[in-house]
Amino acid sequence: MGTSRCDCKQLSFVGLRSFARRNGITDIRELIQKTGCCTGCGTCRPHLEAFLQTGELKAGDQTIRIPD
């Protein structure tokens, strides 16, 4: 099962990707530093990293491609 947001910080992956692109951020560590995402429980980090690389979100047994 996947996720589409950082629940601890209430930040959507789509919003985080948009923020990263607007600010020239290409590294997950920099994105975490700038936004605070993945710093609560950290459960979302692998899902966010995969989304940033592929543009795909997992929803149960389905994969959803989010266009750029």
mmCIF file of C-alpha atoms in Angstrom:
data_model
loop_
_atom_site.group_PDB
_atom_site.id
_atom_site.type_symbol
_atom_site.label_atom_id
_atom_site.label_comp_id
_atom_site.label_asym_id
_atom_site.label_seq_id
_atom_site.Cartn_x
_atom_site.Cartn_y
_atom_site.Cartn_z
ATOM 1 C CA MET A 1 0.000 0.000 0.000
ATOM 2 C CA GLY A 2 1.307 3.431 -0.854
ATOM 3 C CA THR A 3 0.618 6.934 0.269
ATOM 4 C CA SER A 4 0.238 10.274 -1.463
ATOM 5 C CA ARG A 5 1.166 12.653 1.340
ATOM 6 C CA CYS A 6 3.296 13.315 4.371
ATOM 7 C CA ASP A 7 0.591 12.895 6.997
ATOM 8 C CA CYS A 8 2.670 14.252 9.903
ATOM 9 C CA LYS A 9 3.228 17.569 8.116
ATOM 10 C CA GLN A 10 0.036 17.525 5.991
ATOM 11 C CA LEU A 11 1.992 17.949 2.729
ATOM 12 C CA SER A 12 0.904 16.303 -0.522
ATOM 13 C CA PHE A 13 3.494 14.623 -2.713
ATOM 14 C CA VAL A 14 2.209 16.573 -5.728
ATOM 15 C CA GLY A 15 2.701 19.831 -3.823
ATOM 16 C CA LEU A 16 6.158 18.769 -2.663
ATOM 17 C CA ARG A 17 7.187 17.873 -6.218
ATOM 18 C CA SER A 18 5.928 21.240 -7.447
ATOM 19 C CA PHE A 19 7.832 23.046 -4.677
ATOM 20 C CA ALA A 20 11.003 21.128 -5.514
ATOM 21 C CA ARG A 21 10.767 21.976 -9.201
ATOM 22 C CA ARG A 22 10.043 25.664 -8.584
ATOM 23 C CA ASN A 23 13.053 25.886 -6.305
ATOM 24 C CA GLY A 24 15.488 23.742 -8.297
ATOM 25 C CA ILE A 25 15.627 21.039 -5.624
ATOM 26 C CA THR A 26 16.740 17.667 -6.961
ATOM 27 C CA ASP A 27 17.844 15.953 -3.753
ATOM 28 C CA ILE A 28 15.410 14.426 -1.231
ATOM 29 C CA ARG A 29 17.588 15.607 1.666
ATOM 30 C CA GLU A 30 17.333 19.212 0.519
ATOM 31 C CA LEU A 31 13.564 18.876 0.053
ATOM 32 C CA ILE A 32 13.279 17.526 3.599
ATOM 33 C CA GLN A 33 15.431 20.357 4.940
ATOM 34 C CA LYS A 34 13.393 23.051 3.154
ATOM 35 C CA THR A 35 9.895 21.678 3.851
ATOM 36 C CA GLY A 36 10.130 19.513 6.958
ATOM 37 C CA CYS A 37 8.515 16.619 5.095
ATOM 38 C CA CYS A 38 9.442 13.104 6.270
ATOM 39 C CA THR A 39 10.553 14.399 9.684
ATOM 40 C CA GLY A 40 7.625 13.160 11.756
ATOM 41 C CA CYS A 41 7.265 9.393 11.635
ATOM 42 C CA GLY A 42 9.258 9.070 8.365
ATOM 43 C CA THR A 43 6.904 6.447 6.937
ATOM 44 C CA CYS A 44 6.307 8.496 3.793
ATOM 45 C CA ARG A 45 9.967 8.931 2.800
ATOM 46 C CA PRO A 46 10.354 5.829 0.578
ATOM 47 C CA HIS A 47 7.007 6.567 -1.072
ATOM 48 C CA LEU A 48 7.946 10.211 -1.692
ATOM 49 C CA GLU A 49 11.352 9.243 -3.075
ATOM 50 C CA ALA A 50 9.722 6.783 -5.481
ATOM 51 C CA PHE A 51 7.134 9.373 -6.546
ATOM 52 C CA LEU A 52 9.791 12.008 -7.208
ATOM 53 C CA GLN A 53 11.713 9.534 -9.387
ATOM 54 C CA THR A 54 8.807 8.014 -11.288
ATOM 55 C CA GLY A 55 5.816 10.357 -10.989
ATOM 56 C CA GLU A 56 3.746 7.363 -9.917
ATOM 57 C CA LEU A 57 1.675 6.942 -6.771
ATOM 58 C CA LYS A 58 0.619 3.586 -5.366
ATOM 59 C CA ALA A 59 -3.004 3.246 -4.284
ATOM 60 C CA GLY A 60 -3.665 -0.234 -3.020
ATOM 61 C CA ASP A 61 -2.812 -2.534 -5.911
ATOM 62 C CA GLN A 62 -3.047 0.268 -8.476
ATOM 63 C CA THR A 63 -0.398 2.636 -9.776
ATOM 64 C CA ILE A 64 -1.442 6.139 -10.760
ATOM 65 C CA ARG A 65 0.782 8.261 -12.995
ATOM 66 C CA ILE A 66 0.658 11.964 -12.096
ATOM 67 C CA PRO A 67 1.659 14.110 -15.092
ATOM 68 C CA ASP A 68 4.294 16.806 -14.678
#
